[in-house]
mmCIF file of C-alpha atoms and ligand atoms in Angstrom:
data_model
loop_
_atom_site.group_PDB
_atom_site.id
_atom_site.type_symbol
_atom_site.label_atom_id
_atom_site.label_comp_id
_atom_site.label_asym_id
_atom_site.label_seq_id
_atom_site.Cartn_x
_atom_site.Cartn_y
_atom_site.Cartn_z
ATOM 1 C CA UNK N 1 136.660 67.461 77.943
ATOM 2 C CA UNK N 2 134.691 67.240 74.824
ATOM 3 C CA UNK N 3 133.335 64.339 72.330
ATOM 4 C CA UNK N 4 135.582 62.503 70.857
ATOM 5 C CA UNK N 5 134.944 60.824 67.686
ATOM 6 C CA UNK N 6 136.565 57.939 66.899
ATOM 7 C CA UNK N 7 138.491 57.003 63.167
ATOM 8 C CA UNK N 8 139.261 53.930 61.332
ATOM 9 C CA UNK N 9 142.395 53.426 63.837
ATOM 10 C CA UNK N 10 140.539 54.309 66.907
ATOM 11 C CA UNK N 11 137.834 52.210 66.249
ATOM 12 C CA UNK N 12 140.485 49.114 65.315
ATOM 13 C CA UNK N 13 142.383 49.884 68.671
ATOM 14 C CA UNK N 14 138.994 50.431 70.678
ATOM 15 C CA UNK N 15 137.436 47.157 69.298
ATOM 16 C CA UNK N 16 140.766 45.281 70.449
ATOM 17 C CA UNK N 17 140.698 46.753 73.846
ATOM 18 C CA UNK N 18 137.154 45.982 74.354
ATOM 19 C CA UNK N 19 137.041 42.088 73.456
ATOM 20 C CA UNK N 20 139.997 42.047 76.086
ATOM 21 C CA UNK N 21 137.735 43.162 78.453
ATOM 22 C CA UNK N 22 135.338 40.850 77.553
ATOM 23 C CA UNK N 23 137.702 38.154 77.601
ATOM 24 C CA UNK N 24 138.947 38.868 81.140
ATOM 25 C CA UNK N 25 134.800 38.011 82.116
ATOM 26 C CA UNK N 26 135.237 34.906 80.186
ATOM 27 C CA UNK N 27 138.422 33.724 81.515
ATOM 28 C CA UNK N 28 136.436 34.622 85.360
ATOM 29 C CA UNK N 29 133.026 33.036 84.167
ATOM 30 C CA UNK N 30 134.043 29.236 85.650
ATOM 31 C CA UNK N 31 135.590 30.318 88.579
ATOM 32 C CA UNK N 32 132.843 32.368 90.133
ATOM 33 C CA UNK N 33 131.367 29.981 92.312
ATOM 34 C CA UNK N 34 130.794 29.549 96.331
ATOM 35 C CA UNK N 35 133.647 29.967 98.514
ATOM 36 C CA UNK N 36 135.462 31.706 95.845
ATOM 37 C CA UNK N 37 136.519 35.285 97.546
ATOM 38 C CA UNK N 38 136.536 38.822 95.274
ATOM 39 C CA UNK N 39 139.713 39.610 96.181
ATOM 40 C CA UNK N 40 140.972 35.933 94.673
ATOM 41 C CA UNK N 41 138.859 37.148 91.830
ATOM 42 C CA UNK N 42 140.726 40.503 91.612
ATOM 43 C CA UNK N 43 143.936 38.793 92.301
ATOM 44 C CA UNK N 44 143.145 36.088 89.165
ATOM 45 C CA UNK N 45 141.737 39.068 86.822
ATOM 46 C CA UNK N 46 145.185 40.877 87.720
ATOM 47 C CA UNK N 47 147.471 38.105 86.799
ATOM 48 C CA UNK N 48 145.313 37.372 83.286
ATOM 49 C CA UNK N 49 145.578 41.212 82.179
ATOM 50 C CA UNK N 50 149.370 40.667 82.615
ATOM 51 C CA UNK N 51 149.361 37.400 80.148
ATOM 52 C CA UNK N 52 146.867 39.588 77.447
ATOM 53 C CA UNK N 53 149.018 42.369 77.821
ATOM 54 C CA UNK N 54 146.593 44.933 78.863
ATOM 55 C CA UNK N 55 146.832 47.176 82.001
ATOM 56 C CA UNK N 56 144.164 47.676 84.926
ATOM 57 C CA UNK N 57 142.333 51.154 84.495
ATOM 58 C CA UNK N 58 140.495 50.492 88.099
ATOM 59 C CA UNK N 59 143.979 50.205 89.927
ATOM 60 C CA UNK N 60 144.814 53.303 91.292
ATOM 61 C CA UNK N 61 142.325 55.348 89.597
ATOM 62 C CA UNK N 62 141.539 58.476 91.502
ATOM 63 C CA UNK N 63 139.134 60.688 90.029
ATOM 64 C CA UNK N 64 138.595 64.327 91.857
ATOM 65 C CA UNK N 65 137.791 63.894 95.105
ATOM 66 C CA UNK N 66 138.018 60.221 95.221
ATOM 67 C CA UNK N 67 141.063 58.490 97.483
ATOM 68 C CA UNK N 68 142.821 55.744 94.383
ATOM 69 C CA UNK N 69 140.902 52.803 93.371
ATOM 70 C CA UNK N 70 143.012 49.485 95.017
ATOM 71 C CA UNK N 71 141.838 47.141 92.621
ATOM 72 C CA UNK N 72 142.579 45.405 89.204
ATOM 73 C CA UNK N 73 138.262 45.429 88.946
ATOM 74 C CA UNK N 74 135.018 46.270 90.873
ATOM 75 C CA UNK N 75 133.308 43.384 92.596
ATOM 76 C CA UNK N 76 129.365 44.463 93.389
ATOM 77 C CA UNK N 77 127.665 41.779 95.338
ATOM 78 C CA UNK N 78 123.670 42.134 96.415
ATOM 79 C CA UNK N 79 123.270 45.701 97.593
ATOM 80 C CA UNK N 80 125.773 47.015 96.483
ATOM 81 C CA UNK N 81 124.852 48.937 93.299
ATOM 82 C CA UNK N 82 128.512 49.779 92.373
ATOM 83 C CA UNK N 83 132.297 50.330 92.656
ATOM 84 C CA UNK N 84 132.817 47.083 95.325
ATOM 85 C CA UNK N 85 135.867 47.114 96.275
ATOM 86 C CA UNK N 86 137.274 43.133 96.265
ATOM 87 C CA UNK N 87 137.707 41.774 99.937
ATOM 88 C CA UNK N 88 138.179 38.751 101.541
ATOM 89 C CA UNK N 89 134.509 37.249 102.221
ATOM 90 C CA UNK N 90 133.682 34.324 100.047
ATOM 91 C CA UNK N 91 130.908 34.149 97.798
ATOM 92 C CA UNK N 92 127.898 32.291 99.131
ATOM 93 C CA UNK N 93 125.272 30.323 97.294
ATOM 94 C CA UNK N 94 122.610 33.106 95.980
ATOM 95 C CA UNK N 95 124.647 35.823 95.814
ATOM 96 C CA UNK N 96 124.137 37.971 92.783
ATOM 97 C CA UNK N 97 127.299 39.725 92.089
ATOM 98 C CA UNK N 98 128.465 42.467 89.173
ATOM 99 C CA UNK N 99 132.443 42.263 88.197
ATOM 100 C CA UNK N 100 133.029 45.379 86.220
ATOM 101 C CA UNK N 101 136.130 45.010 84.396
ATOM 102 C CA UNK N 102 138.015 48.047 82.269
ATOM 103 C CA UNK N 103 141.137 47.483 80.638
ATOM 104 C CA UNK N 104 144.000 49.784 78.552
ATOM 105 C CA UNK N 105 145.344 48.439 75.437
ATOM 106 C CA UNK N 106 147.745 50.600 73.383
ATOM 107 C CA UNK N 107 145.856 53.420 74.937
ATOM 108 C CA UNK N 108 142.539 52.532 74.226
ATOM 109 C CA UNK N 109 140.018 51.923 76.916
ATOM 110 C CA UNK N 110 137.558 49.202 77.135
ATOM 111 C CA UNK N 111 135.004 48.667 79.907
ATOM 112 C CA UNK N 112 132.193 45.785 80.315
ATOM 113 C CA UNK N 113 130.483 44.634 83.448
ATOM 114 C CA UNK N 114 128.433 41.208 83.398
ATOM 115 C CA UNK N 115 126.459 39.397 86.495
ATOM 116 C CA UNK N 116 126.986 36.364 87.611
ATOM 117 C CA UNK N 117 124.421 34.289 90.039
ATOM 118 C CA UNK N 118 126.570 32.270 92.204
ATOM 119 C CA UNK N 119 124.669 28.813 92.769
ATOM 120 C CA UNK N 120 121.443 28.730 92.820
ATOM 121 C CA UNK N 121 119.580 32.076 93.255
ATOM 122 C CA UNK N 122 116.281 33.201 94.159
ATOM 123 C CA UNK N 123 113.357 33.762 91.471
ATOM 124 C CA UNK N 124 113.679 37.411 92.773
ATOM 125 C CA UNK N 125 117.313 37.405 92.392
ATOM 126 C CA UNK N 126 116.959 35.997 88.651
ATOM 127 C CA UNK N 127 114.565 38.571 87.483
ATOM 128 C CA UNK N 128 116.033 41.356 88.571
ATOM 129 C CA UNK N 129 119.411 40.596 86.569
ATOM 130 C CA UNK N 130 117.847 39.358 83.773
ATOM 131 C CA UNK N 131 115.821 42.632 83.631
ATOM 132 C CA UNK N 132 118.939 44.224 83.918
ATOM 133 C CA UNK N 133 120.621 43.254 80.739
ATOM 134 C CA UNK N 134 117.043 43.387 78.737
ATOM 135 C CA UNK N 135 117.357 47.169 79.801
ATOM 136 C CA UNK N 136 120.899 47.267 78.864
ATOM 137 C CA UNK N 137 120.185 45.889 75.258
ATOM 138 C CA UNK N 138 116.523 48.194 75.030
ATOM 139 C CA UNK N 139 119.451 50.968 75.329
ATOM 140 C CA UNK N 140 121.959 49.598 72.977
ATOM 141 C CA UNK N 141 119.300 49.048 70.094
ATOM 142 C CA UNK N 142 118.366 52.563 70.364
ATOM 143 C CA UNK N 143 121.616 53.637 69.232
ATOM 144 C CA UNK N 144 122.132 55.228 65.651
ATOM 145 C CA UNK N 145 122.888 58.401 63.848
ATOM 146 C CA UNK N 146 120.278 61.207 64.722
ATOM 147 C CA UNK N 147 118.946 59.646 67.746
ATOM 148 C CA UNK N 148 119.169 61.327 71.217
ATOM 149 C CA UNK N 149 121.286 60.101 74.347
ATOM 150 C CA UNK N 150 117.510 61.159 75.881
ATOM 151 C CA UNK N 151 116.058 58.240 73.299
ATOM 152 C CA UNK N 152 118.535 55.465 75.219
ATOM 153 C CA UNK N 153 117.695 56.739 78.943
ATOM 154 C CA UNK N 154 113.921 56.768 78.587
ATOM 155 C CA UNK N 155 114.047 52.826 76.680
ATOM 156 C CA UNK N 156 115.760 51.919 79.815
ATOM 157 C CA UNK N 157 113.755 53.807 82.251
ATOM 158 C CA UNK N 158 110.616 52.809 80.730
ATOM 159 C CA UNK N 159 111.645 48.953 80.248
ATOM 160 C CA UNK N 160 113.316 49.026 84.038
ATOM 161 C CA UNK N 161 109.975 50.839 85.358
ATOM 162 C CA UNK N 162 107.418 48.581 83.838
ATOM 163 C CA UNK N 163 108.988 45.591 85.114
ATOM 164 C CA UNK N 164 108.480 47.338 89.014
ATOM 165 C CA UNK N 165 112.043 48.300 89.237
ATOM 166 C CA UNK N 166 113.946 51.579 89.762
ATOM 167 C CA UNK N 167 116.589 53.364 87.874
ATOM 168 C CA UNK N 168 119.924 54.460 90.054
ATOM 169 C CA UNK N 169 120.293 57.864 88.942
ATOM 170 C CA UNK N 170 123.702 58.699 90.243
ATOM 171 C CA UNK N 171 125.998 56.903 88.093
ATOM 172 C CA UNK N 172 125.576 57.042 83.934
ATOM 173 C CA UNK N 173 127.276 55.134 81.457
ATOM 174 C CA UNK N 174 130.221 57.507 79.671
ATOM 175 C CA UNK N 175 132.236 58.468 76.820
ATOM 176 C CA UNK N 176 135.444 56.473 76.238
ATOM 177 C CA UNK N 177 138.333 56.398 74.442
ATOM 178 C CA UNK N 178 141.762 57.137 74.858
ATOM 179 C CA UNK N 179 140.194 58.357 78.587
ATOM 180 C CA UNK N 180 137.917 56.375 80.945
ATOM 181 C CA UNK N 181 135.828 58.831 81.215
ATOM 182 C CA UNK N 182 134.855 61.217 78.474
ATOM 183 C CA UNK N 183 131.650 63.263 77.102
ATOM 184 C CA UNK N 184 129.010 62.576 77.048
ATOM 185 C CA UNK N 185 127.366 61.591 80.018
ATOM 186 C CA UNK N 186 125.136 58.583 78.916
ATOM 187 C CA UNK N 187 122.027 58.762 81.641
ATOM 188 C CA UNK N 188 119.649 55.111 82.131
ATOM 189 C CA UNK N 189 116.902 57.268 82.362
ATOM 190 C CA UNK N 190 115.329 60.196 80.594
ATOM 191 C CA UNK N 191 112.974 61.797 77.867
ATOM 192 C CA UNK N 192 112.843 60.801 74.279
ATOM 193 C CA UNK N 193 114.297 63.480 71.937
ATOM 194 C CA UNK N 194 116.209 65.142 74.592
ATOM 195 C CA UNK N 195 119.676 65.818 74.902
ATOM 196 C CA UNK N 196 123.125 65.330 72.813
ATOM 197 C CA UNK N 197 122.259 64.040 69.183
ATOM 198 C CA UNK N 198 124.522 60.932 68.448
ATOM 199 C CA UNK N 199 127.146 60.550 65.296
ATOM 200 C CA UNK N 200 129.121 58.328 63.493
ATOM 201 C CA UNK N 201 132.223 57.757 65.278
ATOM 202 C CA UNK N 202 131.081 58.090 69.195
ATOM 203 C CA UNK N 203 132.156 55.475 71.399
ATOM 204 C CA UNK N 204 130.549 55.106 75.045
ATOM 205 C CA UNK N 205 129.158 52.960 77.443
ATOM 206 C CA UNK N 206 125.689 52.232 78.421
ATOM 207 C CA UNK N 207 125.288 50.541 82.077
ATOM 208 C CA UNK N 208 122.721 50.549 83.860
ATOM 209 C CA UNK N 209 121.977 50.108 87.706
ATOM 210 C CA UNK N 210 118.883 49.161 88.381
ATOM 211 C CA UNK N 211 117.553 48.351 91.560
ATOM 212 C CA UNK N 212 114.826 45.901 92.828
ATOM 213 C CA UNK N 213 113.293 48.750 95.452
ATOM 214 C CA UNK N 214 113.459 52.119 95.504
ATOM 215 C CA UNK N 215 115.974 54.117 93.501
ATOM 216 C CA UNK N 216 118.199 56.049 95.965
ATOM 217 C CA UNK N 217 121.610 55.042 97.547
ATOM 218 C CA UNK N 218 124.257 55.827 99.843
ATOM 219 C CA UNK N 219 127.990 55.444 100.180
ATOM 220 C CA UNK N 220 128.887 52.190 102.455
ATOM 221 C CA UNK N 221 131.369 52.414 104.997
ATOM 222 C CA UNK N 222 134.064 54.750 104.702
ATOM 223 C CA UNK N 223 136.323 53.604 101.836
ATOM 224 C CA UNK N 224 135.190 56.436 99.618
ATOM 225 C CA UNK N 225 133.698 53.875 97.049
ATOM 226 C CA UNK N 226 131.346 51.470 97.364
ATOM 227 C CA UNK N 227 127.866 52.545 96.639
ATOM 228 C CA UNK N 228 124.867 50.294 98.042
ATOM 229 C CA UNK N 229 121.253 50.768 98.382
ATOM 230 C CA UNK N 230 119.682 52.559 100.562
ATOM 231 C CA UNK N 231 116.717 50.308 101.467
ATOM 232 C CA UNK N 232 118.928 47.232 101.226
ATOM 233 C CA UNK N 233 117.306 46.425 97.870
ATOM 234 C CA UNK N 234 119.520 43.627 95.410
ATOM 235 C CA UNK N 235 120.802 45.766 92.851
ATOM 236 C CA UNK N 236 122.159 44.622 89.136
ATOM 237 C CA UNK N 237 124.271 46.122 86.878
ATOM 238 C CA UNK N 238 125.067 45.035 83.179
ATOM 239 C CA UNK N 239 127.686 46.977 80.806
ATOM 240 C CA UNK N 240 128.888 47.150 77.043
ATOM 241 C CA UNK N 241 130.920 49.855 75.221
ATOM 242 C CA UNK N 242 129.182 50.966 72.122
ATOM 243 C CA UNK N 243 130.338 52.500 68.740
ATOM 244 C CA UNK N 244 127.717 54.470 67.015
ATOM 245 C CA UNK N 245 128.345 53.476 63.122
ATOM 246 C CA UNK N 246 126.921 55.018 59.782
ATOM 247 C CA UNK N 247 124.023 52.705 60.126
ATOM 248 C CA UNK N 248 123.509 51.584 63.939
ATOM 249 C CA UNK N 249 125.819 50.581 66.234
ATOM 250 C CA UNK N 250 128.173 48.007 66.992
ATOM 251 C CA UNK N 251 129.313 46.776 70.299
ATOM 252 C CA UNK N 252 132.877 46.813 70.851
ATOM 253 C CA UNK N 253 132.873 44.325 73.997
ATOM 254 C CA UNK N 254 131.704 41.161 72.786
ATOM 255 C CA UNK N 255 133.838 37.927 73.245
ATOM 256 C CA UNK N 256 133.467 34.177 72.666
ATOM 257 C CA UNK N 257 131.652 34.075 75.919
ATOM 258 C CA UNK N 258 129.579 36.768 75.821
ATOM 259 C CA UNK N 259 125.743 36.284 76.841
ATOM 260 C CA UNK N 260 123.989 36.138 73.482
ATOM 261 C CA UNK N 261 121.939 39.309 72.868
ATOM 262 C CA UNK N 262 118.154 38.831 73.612
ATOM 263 C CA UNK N 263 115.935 38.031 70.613
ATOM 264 C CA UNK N 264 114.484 41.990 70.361
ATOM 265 C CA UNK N 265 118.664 43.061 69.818
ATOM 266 C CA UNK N 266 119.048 40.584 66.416
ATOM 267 C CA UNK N 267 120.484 42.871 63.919
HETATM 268 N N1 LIG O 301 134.219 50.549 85.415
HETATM 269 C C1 LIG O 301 133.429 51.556 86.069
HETATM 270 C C2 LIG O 301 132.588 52.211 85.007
HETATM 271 O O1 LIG O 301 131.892 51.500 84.359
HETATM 272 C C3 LIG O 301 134.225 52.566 86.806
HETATM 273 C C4 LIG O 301 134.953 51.992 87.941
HETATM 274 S S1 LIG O 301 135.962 53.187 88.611
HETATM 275 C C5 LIG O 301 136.681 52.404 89.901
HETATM 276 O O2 LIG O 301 132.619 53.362 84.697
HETATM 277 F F1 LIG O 301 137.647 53.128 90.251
HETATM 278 F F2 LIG O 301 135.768 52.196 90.823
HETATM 279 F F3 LIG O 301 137.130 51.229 89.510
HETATM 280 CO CO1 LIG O 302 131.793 52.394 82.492
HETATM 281 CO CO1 LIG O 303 132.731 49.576 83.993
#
């Protein structure tokens, strides 16, 4: 499938399908605390997309190869870098964990992923996901007409690097739209100048997983989705979907309880 670019009504319906997404975060936020298991968060997430009237991509997604996705949202605690799958062991004080949460509104797709440090956390712990969402943002304020997808890997890679992390190169942020996933492929790392030129009108996300050791990782178990480290690393993962506009960009999953952008992002 090719680019898609996005008009007037698809960037209405896409900015109303993203602050759901946000919202569902926000309506988790208080709850994620010790004790608390991901598949009660799942369960909780479930029953708020029914009141906002939006529908689950995650549940029973089943890309190529893949066996269907069981769950409302993706719950990625410590090592795992990606696609947890909610279960029933409870959250325990100084557990980092990522709930990645994509939702379908009148078509439209909208798909944001925050952390959240249950208790108290190590200093380790702390850095590493607040790292994580600088390297988001260095990504995000890259984005405007005429710059390269190559421009928003290499801010990330060369933020996430300097810091003494690694970049997961596995997984990429993506196109989105009326699909999950959609052109182009949105890598966290990269050279400047490189690849597809962006344009008014393109709407994808940028999410990166970086990891507090070395870069490479495995598939866990044998539930054909969850993705952890392969070192054991912590891993952290933040994610917003972007609309490139005339001028810049504009991010389409910000809610009342959003994490305020870091100083470098003011617009
Ligand atoms: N929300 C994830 C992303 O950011 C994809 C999750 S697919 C699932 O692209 F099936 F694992 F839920
Ligand atoms: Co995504
Ligand atoms: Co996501």
């Amino acid at each position: 499938m090719s680019i898609t670019y996005k008009d007037v009504d698809g960037i209405q319906g896409m900015r109303i399908a993203g602050r759901l997404a946000a919202e569902v975060l926000d309506y988790l936020t208080p709850l994620i605390k010790p004790g608390i298991t991901t598949r009660e968060i799942d369960r909780l997430a479930a029953d708020y997309m029914k009141k906002q009237g939006t529908t689950s991509a995650t549940l029973g997604y089943q890309p190529p190869g893949y066996p269907p996705y069981p769950a409302s949202l993706c719950t990625s605690v410590n090592n795992v870098v990606c696609h947890g799958i909610p279960n029933d062991k409870p959250l325990k004080k100084g557990d980092i964990v990522n709930v990645d949460v994509t939702v379908i509104k009148d078509g439209w797709y909208g798909d944001t992923s925050r952390m959240f440090m249950v208790g108290e956390v190590s200093i380790a712990a702390r850095r590493l996901v607040n790292i994580t969402y600088e390297a988001m943002w260095h990504g995000i304020t890259q984005v405007k007409p005429g710059v390269r997808l190559g421009d928003i890997g290499w801010s990330i890679q060369k933020f996430a690097e300097a810091a003494g992390f690694s970049v997961v190169r596995e997984f990429c942020g993506h196109g989105i739209g009326r699909n999950f996933h959609e052109e182009p492929q949105v890598l966290h790392y990269g050279k400047p100048g490189t690849l597809e030129e962006l344009k008014p009108g393109m709407t994808f996300t940028i999410e990166p997983m970086i990891n507090a050791g070395r870069r490479d990782v495995k598939e866990f178990g044998n539930d054909g989705w969850t993705i952890v480290t392969k070192d054991h690393s912590l891993s952290a993962q933040w994610e917003h979907t972007v609309l490139v506009t005339e001028t810049a960009y504009e991010v389409m999953t910000l809610s009342a309880g959003s994490p305020p952008p870091p100083p470098f992002a003011s617009q």
